PDB file of C-alpha atoms in Angstrom:
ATOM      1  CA  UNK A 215     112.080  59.266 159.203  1.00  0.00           C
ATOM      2  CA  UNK A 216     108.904  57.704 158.093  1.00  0.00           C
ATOM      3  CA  UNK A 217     107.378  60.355 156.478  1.00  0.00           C
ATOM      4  CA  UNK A 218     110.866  61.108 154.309  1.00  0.00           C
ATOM      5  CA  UNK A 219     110.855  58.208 153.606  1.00  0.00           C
ATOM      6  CA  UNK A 220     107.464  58.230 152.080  1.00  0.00           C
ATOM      7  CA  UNK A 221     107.781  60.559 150.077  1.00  0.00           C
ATOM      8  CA  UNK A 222     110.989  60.056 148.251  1.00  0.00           C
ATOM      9  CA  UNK A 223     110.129  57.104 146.171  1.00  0.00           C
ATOM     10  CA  UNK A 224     107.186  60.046 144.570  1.00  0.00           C
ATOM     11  CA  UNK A 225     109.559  63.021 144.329  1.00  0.00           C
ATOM     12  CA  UNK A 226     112.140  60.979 142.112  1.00  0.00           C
ATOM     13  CA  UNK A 227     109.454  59.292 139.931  1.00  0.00           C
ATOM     14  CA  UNK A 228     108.470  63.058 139.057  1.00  0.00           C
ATOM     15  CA  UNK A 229     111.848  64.015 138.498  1.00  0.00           C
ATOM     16  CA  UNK A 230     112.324  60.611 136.259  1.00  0.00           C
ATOM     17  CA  UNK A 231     108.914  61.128 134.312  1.00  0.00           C
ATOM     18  CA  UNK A 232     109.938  65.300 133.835  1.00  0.00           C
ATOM     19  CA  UNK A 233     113.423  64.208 132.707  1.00  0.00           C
ATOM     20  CA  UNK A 234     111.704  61.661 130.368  1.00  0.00           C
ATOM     21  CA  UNK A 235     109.191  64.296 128.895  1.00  0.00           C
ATOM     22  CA  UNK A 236     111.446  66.968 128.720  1.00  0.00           C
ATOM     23  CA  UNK A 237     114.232  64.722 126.500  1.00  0.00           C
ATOM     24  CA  UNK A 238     111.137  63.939 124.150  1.00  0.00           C
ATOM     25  CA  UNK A 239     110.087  67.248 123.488  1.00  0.00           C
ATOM     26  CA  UNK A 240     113.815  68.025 122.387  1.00  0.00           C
ATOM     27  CA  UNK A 241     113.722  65.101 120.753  1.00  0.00           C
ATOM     28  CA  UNK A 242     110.605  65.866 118.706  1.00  0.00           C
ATOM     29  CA  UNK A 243     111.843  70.283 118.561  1.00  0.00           C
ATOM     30  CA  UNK A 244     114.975  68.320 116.450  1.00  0.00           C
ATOM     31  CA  UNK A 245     112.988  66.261 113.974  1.00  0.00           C
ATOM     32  CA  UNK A 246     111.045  68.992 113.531  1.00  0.00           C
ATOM     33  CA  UNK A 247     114.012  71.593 113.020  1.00  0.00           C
ATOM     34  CA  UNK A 248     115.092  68.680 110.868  1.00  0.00           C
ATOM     35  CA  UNK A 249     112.501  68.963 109.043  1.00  0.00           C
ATOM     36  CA  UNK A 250     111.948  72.628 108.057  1.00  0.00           C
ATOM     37  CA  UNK A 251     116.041  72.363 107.270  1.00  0.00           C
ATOM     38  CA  UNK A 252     115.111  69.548 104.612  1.00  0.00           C
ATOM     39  CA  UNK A 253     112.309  71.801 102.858  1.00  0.00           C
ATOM     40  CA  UNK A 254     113.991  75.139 102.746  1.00  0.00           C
ATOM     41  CA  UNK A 255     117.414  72.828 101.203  1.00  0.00           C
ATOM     42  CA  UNK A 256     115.021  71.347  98.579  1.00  0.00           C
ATOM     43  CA  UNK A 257     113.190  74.482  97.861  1.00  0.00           C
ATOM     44  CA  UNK A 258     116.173  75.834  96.973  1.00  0.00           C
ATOM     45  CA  UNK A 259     117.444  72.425  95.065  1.00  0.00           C
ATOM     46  CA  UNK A 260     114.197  72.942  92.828  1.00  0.00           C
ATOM     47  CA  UNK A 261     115.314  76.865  92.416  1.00  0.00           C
ATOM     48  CA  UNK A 262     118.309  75.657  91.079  1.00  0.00           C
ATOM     49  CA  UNK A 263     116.777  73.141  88.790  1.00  0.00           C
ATOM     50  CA  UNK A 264     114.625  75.979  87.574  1.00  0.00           C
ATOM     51  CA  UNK A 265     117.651  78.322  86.882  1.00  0.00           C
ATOM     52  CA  UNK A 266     118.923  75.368  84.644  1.00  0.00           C
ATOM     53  CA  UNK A 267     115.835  75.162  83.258  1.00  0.00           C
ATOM     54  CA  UNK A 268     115.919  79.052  82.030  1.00  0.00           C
ATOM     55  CA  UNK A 269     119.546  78.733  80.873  1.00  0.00           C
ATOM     56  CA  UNK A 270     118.252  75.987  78.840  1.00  0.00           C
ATOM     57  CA  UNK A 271     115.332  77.617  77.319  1.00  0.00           C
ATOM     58  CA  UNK A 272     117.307  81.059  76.998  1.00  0.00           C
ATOM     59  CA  UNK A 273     114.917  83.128  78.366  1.00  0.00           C
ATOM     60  CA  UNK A 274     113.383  84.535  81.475  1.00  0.00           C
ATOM     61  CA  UNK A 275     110.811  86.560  79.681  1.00  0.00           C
ATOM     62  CA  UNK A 276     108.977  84.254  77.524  1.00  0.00           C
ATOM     63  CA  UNK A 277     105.740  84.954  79.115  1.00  0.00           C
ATOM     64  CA  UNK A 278     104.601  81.112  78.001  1.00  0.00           C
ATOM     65  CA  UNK A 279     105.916  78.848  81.486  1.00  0.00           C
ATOM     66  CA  UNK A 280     102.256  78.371  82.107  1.00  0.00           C
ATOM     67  CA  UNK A 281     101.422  74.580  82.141  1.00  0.00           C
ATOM     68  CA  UNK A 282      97.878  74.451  83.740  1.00  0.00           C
ATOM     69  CA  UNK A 283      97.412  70.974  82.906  1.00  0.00           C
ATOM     70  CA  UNK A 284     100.300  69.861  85.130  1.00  0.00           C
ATOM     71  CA  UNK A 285      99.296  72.123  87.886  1.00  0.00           C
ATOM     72  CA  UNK A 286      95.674  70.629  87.716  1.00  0.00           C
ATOM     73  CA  UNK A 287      97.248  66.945  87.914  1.00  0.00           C
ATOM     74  CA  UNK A 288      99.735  68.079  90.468  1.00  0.00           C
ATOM     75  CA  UNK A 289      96.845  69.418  92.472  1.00  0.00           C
ATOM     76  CA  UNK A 290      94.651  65.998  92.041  1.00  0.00           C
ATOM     77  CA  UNK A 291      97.196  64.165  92.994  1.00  0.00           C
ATOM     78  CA  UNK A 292      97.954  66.401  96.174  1.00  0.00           C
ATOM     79  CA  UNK A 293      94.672  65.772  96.983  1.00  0.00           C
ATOM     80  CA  UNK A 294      94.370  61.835  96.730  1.00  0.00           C
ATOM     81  CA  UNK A 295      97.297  61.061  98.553  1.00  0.00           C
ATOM     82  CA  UNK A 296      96.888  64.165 101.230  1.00  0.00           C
ATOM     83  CA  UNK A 297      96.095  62.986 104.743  1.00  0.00           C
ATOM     84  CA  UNK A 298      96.562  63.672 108.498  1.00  0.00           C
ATOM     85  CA  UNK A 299      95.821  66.352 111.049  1.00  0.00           C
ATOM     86  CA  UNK A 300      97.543  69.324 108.734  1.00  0.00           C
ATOM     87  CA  UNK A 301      94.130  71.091 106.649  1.00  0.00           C
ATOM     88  CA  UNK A 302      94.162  70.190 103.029  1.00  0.00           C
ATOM     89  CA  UNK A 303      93.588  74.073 102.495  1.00  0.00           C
ATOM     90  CA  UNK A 304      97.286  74.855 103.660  1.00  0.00           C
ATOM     91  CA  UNK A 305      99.012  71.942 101.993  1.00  0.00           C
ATOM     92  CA  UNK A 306      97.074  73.311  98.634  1.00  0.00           C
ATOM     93  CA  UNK A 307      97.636  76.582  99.448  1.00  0.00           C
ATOM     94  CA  UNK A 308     101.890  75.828  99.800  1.00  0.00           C
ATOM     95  CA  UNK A 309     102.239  74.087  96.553  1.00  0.00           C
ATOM     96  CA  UNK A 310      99.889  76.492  94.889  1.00  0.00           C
ATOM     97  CA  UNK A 311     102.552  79.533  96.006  1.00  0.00           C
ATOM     98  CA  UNK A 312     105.604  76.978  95.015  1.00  0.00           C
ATOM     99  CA  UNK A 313     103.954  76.486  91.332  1.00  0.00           C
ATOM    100  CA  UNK A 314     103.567  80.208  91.118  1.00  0.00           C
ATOM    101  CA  UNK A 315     106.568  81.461  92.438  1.00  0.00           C
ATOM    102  CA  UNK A 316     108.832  79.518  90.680  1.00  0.00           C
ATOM    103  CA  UNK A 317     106.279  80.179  87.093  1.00  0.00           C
ATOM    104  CA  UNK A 318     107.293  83.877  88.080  1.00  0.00           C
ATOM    105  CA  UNK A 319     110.807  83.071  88.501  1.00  0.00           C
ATOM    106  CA  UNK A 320     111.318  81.457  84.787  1.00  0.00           C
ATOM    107  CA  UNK A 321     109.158  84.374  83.423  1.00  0.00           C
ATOM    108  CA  UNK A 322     107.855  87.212  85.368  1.00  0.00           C
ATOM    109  CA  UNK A 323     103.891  88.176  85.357  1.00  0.00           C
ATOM    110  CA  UNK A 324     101.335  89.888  86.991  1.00  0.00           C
ATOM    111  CA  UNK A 325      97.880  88.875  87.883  1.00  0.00           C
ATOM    112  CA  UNK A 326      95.134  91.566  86.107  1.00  0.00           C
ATOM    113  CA  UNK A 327      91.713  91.232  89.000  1.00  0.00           C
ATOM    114  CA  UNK A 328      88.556  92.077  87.887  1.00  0.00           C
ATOM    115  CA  UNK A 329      87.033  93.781  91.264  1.00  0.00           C
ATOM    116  CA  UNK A 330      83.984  94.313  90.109  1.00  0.00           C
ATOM    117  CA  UNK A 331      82.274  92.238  92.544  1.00  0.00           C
ATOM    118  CA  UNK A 332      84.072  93.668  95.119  1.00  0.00           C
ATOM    119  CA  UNK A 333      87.953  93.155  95.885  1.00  0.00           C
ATOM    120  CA  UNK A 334      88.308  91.096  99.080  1.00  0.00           C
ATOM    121  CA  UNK A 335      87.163  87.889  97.863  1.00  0.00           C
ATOM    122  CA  UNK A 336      89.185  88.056  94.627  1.00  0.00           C
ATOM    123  CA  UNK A 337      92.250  89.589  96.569  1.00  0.00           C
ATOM    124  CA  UNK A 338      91.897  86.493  98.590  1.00  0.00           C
ATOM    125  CA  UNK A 339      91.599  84.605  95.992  1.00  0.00           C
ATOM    126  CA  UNK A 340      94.349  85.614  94.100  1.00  0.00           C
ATOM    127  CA  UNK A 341      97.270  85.602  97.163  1.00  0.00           C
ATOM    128  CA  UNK A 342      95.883  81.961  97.526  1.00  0.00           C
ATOM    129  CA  UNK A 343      96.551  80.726  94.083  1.00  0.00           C
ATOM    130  CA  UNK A 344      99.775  82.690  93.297  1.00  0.00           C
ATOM    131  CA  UNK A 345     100.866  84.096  96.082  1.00  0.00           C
ATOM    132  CA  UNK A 346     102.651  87.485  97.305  1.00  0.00           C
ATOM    133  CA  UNK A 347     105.269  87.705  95.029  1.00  0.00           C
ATOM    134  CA  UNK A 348     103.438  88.050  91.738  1.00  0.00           C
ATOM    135  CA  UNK A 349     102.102  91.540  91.320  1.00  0.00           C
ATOM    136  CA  UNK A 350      98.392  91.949  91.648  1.00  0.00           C
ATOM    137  CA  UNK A 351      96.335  94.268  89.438  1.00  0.00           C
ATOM    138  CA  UNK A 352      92.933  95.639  89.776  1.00  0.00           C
ATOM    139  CA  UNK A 353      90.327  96.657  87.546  1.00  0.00           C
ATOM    140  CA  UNK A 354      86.565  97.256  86.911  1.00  0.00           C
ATOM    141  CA  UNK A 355      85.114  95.192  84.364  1.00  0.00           C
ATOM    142  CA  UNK A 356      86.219  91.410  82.775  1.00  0.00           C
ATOM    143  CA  UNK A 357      86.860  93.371  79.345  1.00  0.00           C
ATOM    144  CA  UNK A 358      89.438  95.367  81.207  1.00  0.00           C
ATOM    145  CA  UNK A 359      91.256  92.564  82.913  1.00  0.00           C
ATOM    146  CA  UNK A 360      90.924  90.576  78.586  1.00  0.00           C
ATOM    147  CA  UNK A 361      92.439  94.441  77.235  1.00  0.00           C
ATOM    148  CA  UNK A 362      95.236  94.601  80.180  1.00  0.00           C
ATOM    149  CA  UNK A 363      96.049  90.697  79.546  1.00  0.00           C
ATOM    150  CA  UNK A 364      95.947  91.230  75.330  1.00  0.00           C
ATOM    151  CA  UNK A 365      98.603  94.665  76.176  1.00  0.00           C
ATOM    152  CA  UNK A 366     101.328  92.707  78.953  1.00  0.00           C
ATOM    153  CA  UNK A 367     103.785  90.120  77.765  1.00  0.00           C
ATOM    154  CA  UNK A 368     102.818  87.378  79.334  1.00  0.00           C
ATOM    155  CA  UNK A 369     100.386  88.122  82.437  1.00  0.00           C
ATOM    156  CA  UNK A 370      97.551  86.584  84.013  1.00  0.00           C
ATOM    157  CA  UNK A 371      93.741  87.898  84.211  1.00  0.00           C
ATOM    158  CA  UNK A 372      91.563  86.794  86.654  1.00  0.00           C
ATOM    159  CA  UNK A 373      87.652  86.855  86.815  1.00  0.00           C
ATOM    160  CA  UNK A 374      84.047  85.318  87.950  1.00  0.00           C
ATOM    161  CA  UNK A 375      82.355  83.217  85.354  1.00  0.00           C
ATOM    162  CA  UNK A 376      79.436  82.597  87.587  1.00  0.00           C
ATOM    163  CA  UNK A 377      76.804  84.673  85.944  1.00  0.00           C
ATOM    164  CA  UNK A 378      74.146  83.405  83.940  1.00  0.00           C
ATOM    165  CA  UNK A 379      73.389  86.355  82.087  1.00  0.00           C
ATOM    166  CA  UNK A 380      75.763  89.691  81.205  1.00  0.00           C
ATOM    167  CA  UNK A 381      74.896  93.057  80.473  1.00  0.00           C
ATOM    168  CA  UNK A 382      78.811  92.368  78.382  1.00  0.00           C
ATOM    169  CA  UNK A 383      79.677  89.608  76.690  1.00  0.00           C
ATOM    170  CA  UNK A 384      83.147  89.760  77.812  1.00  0.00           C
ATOM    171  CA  UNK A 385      83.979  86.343  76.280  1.00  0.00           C
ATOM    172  CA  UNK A 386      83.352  87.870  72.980  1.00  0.00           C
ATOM    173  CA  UNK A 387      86.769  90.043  73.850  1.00  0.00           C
ATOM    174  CA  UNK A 388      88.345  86.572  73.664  1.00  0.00           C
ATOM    175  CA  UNK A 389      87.599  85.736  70.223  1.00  0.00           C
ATOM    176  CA  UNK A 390      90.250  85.994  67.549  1.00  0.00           C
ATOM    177  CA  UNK A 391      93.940  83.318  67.166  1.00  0.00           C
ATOM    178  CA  UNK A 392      96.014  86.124  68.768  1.00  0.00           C
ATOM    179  CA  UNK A 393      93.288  87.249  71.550  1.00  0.00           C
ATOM    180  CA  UNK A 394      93.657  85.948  75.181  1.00  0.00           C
ATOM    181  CA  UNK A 395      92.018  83.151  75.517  1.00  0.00           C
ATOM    182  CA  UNK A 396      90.676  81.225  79.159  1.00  0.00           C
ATOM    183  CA  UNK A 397      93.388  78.794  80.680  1.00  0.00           C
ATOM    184  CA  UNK A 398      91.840  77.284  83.906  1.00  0.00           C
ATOM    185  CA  UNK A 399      88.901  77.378  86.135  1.00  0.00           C
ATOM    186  CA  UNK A 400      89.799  78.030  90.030  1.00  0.00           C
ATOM    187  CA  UNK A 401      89.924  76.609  92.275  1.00  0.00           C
ATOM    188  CA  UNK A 402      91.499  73.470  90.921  1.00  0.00           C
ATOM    189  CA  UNK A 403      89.903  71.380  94.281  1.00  0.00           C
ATOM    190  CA  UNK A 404      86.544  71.897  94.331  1.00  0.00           C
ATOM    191  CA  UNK A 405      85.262  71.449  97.983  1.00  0.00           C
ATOM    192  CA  UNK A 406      82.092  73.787  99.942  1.00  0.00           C
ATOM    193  CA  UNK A 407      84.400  74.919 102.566  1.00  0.00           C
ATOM    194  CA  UNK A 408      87.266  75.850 100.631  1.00  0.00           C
ATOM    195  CA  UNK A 409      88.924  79.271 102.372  1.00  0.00           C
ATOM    196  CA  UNK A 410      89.699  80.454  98.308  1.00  0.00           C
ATOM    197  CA  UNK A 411      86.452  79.252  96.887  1.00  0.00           C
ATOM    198  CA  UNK A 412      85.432  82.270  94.632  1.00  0.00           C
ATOM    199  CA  UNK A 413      84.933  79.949  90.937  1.00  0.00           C
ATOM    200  CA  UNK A 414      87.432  81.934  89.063  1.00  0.00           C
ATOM    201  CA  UNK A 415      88.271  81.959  84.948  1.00  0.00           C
ATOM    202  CA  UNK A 416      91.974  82.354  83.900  1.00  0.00           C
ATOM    203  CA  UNK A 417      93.040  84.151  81.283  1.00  0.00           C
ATOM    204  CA  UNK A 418      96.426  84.494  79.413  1.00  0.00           C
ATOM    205  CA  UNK A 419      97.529  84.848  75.933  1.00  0.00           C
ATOM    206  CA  UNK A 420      97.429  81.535  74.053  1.00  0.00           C
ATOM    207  CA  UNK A 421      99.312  78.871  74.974  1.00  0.00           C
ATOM    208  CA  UNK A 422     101.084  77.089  72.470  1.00  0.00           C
ATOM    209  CA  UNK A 423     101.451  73.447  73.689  1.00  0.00           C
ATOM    210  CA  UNK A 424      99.952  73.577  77.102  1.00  0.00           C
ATOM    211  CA  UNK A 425      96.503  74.158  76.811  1.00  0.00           C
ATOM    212  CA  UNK A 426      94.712  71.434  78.545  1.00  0.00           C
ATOM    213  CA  UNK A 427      91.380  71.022  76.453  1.00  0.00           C
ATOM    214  CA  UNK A 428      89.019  68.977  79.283  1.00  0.00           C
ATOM    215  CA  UNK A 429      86.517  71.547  78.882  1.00  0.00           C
ATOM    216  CA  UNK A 430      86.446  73.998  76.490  1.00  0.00           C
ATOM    217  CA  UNK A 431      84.276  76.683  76.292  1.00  0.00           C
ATOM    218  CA  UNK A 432      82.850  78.249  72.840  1.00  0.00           C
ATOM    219  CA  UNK A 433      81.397  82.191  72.151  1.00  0.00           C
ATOM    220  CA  UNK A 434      78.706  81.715  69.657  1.00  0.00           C
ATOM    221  CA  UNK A 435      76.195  84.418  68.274  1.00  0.00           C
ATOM    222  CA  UNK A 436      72.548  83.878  67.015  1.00  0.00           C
ATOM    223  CA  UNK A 437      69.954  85.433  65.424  1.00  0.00           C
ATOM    224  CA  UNK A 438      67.399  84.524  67.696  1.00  0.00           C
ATOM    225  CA  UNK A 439      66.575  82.522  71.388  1.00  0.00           C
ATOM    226  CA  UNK A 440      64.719  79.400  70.293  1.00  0.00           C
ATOM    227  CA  UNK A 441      63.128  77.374  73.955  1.00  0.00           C
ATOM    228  CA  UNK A 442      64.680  74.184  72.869  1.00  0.00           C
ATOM    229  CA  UNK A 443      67.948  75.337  72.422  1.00  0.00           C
ATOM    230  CA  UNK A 444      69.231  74.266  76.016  1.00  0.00           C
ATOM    231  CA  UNK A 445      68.024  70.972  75.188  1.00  0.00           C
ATOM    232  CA  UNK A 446      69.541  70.766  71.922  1.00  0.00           C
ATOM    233  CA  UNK A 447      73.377  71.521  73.568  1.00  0.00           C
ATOM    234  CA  UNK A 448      72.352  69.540  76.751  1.00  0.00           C
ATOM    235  CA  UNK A 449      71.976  66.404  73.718  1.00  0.00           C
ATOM    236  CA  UNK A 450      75.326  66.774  73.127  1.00  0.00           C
ATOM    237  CA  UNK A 451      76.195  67.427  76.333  1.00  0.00           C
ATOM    238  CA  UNK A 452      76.720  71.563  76.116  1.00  0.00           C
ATOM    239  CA  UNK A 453      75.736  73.357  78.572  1.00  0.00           C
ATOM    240  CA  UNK A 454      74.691  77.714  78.387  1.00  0.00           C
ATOM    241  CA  UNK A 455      77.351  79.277  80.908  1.00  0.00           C
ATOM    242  CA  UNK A 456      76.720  83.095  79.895  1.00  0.00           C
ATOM    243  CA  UNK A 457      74.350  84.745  77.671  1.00  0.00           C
ATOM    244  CA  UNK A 458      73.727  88.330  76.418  1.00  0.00           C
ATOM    245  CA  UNK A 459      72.139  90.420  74.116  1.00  0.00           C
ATOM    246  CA  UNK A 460      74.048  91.553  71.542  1.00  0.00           C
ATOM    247  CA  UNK A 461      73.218  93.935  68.280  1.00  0.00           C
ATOM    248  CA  UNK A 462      71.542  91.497  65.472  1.00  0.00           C
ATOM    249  CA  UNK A 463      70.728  89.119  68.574  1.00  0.00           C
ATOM    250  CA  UNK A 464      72.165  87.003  71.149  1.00  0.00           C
ATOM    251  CA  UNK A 465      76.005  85.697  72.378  1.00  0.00           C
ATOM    252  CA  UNK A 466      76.286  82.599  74.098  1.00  0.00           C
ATOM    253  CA  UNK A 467      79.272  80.897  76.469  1.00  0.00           C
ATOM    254  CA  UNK A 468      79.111  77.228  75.967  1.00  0.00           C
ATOM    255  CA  UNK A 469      80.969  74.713  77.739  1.00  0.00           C
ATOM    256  CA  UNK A 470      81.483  71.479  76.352  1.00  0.00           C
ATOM    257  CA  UNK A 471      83.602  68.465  76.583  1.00  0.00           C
ATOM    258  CA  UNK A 472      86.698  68.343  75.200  1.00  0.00           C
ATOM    259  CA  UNK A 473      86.984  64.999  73.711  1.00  0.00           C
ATOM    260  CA  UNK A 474      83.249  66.223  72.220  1.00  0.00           C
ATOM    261  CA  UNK A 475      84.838  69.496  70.706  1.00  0.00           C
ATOM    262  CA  UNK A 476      83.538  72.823  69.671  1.00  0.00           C
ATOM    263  CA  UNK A 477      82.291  71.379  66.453  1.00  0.00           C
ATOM    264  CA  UNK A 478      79.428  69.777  68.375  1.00  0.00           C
ATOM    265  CA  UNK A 479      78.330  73.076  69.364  1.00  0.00           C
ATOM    266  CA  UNK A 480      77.627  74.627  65.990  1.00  0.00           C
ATOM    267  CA  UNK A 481      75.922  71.959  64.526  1.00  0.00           C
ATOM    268  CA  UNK A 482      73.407  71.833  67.871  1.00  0.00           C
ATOM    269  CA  UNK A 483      72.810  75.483  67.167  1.00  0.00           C
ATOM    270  CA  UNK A 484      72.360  75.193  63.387  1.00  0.00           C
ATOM    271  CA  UNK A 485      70.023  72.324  64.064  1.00  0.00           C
ATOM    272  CA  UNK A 486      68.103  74.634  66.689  1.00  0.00           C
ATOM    273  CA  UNK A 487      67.316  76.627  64.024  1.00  0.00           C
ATOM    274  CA  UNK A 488      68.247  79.912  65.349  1.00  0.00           C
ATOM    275  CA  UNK A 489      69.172  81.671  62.309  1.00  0.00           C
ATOM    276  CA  UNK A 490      72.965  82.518  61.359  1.00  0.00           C
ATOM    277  CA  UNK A 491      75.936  81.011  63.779  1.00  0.00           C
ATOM    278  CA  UNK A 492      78.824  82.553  64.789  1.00  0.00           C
ATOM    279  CA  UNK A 493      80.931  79.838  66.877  1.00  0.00           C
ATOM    280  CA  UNK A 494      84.783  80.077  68.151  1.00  0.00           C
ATOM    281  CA  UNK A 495      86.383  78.681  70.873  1.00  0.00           C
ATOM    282  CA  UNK A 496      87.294  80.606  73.273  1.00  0.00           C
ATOM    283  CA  UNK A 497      89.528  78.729  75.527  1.00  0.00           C
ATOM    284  CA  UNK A 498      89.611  75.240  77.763  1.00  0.00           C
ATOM    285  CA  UNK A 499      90.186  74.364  81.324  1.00  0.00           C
ATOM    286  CA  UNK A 500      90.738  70.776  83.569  1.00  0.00           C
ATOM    287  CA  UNK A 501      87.374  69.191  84.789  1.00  0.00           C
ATOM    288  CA  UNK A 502      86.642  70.494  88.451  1.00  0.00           C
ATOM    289  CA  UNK A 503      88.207  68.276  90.881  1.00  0.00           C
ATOM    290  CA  UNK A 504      85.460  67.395  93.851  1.00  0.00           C
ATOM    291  CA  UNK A 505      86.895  66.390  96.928  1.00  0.00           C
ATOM    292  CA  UNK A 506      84.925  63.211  97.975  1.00  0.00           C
TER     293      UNK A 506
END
C-alpha cells in the first residue's frame, strides 16, 4: 500500500510533463508547417507579380532583366539585418536562387563557365549564385566564355579576375559599344569562409539602364611599362588588376572608382609618360560588401 502509494504521485508527473512536451512539439511541427505554407504561397504571389510584369513589358525574351545593382543592395541589406542560429550562407544562398530564377523566368539565359581553373569550384560557384534551373555552360578560356556571351541573346559569362598577369588579355575581347561588357564581381558578400567564395567577373551584353558604375574597370594599351606607373593610378586612386603583353606593348585592367571615372585613368597614363594610350571602359561592378 505504501510503496503504491509512493510511487504514483512520480508516474503521473511523467505522464503530465510527456503530455506537456509532446503538445509543444505539435505545437511548434504547426508553426513551422505554417510557416513553409506562407513561403511557398508568397513565392508563388511574387511569380505572379512577375508574370504581370512580362505581360507588361511584352516580352519574355528580352535578354536585358538583369539589374545587378538591385541584387547587390538586396544582398547588403540581407546581410545587415540577417541574424539568428540559421548560417548567413543559406539565407544568401535562397535569395540568390529566388533573384535568378525568377531573372530566368522574365527572360531565359544560360550561364557560359570558364573552367579553366578547373570546374568544381566554378560549378559551385555558379549553382550558388543562380541556381539549378539556369543552364550551365562550360568552356576553356575567358575569351571563349566573352565569344559565347557576344553570340547568345541575352546570357551570362562567368570567370576569375584574380590574376595579376595573363598570357591573354581577355578584357581586351570586351572592348567595343556592342561587345559584352563586365556586370558584377561575385560574390556580392565578401566574407573568408564563404562556401561560394571563388572572386568571380560577370559578363553580359550591355546593359542599358542598369549598369551599376561603383567600380568600373578600364582596358588600356601602352607603349611601354614605366616603374612609376602604379603610383601614378594609385594617385588617383586606380589600381593594375591584369596586365599583359601585347604586340606594340602592354594592356592593362584598371579598376577605378566610379564617381572618379575612366577619364582619370588616361590622363594618369598620359602623364606616366608611357607613350601612346589606348583607354575604354570595359564594364563596372558594386563595391565588395565585407561582412564585419
Amino acid at each position: 500500500m505504501s510503496a503504491s502509494t509512493a510511487s504514483t504521485p512520480a508516474a503521473s508527473l511523467s505522464a503530465t510533463t510527456g503530455k506537456t512536451s509532446a503538445a509543444r512539439l505539435a505545437e511548434l511541427r504547426g508553426e513551422i508547417d505554417r510557416i513553409d505554407a506562407e513561403m511557398h504561397r508568397l513565392l508563388i504571389e511574387r511569380s505572379e507579380i512577375v508574370d504581370a510584369l512580362i505581360a507588361t513589358k511584352g516580352t519574355q525574351s528580352s535578354g536585358q532583366a538583369f539589374r545587378p545593382g538591385r541584387e547587390a543592395d538586396m544582398m547588403r541589406r540581407l546581410a545587415e539585418r540577417h541574424h539568428g542560429i540559421l548560417p548567413l550562407d543559406t539565407a544568401e544562398n535562397i535569395w540568390r536562387v529566388i533573384i535568378s530564377t525568377f531573372t530566368y523566368v522574365q527572360a531565359p539565359f544560360s550561364v557560359h563557365a570558364d573552367v579553366s581553373s578547373g570546374d568544381a569550384p566554378i560549378r559551385d560557384s555558379a549553382r550558388f549564385h543562380f541556381g539549378f534551373t539556369v543552364p550551365y555552360v562550360p568552356h576553356a578560356g575567358a575569351e571563349a566564355v566573352i565569344s559565347a556571351v557576344a553570340r547568345s541573346v541575352g546570357d551570362l559569362g562567368i570567370f576569375r579576375p584574380d590574376q595579376k598577369t595573363a598570357v591573354h588579355p581577355w578584357w581586351e575581347a570586351l572592348r567595343g559599344r556592342d561587345a559584352p561588357k563586365i556586370i558584377a564581381r561575385l560574390p556580392f558578400i565578401e566574407r573568408p569562409d564563404h562556401p561560394a567564395g571563388t572572386p568571380l567577373f560577370v559578363v553580359s551584353k550591355p546593359l542599358e539602364d542598369a549598369a551599376v558604375r561603383e567600380i568600373v574597370l578600364v582596358a588600356a594599351k601602352v607603349e611601354r611599362w614605366r616603374e612609376d606607373i602604379q603610383e601614378t593610378l594609385a594617385a588617383v586612386g586606380a589600381e593594375i588588376t591584369g596586365s599583359a603583353g601585347v604586340e606594340g606593348g602592354l594592356s592593362l585592367l584598371v579598376a577605378v572608382a566610379g564617381e572618379t571615372g575612366p577619364d582619370a585613368v588616361s590622363n594618369a597614363l598620359a602623364q606616366a609618360r608611357v607613350g601612346r594610350v589606348e583607354a575604354a571602359e570595359v564594364g563596372s561592378h558594386a563595391r565588395r560588401f565585407l561582412l564585419p
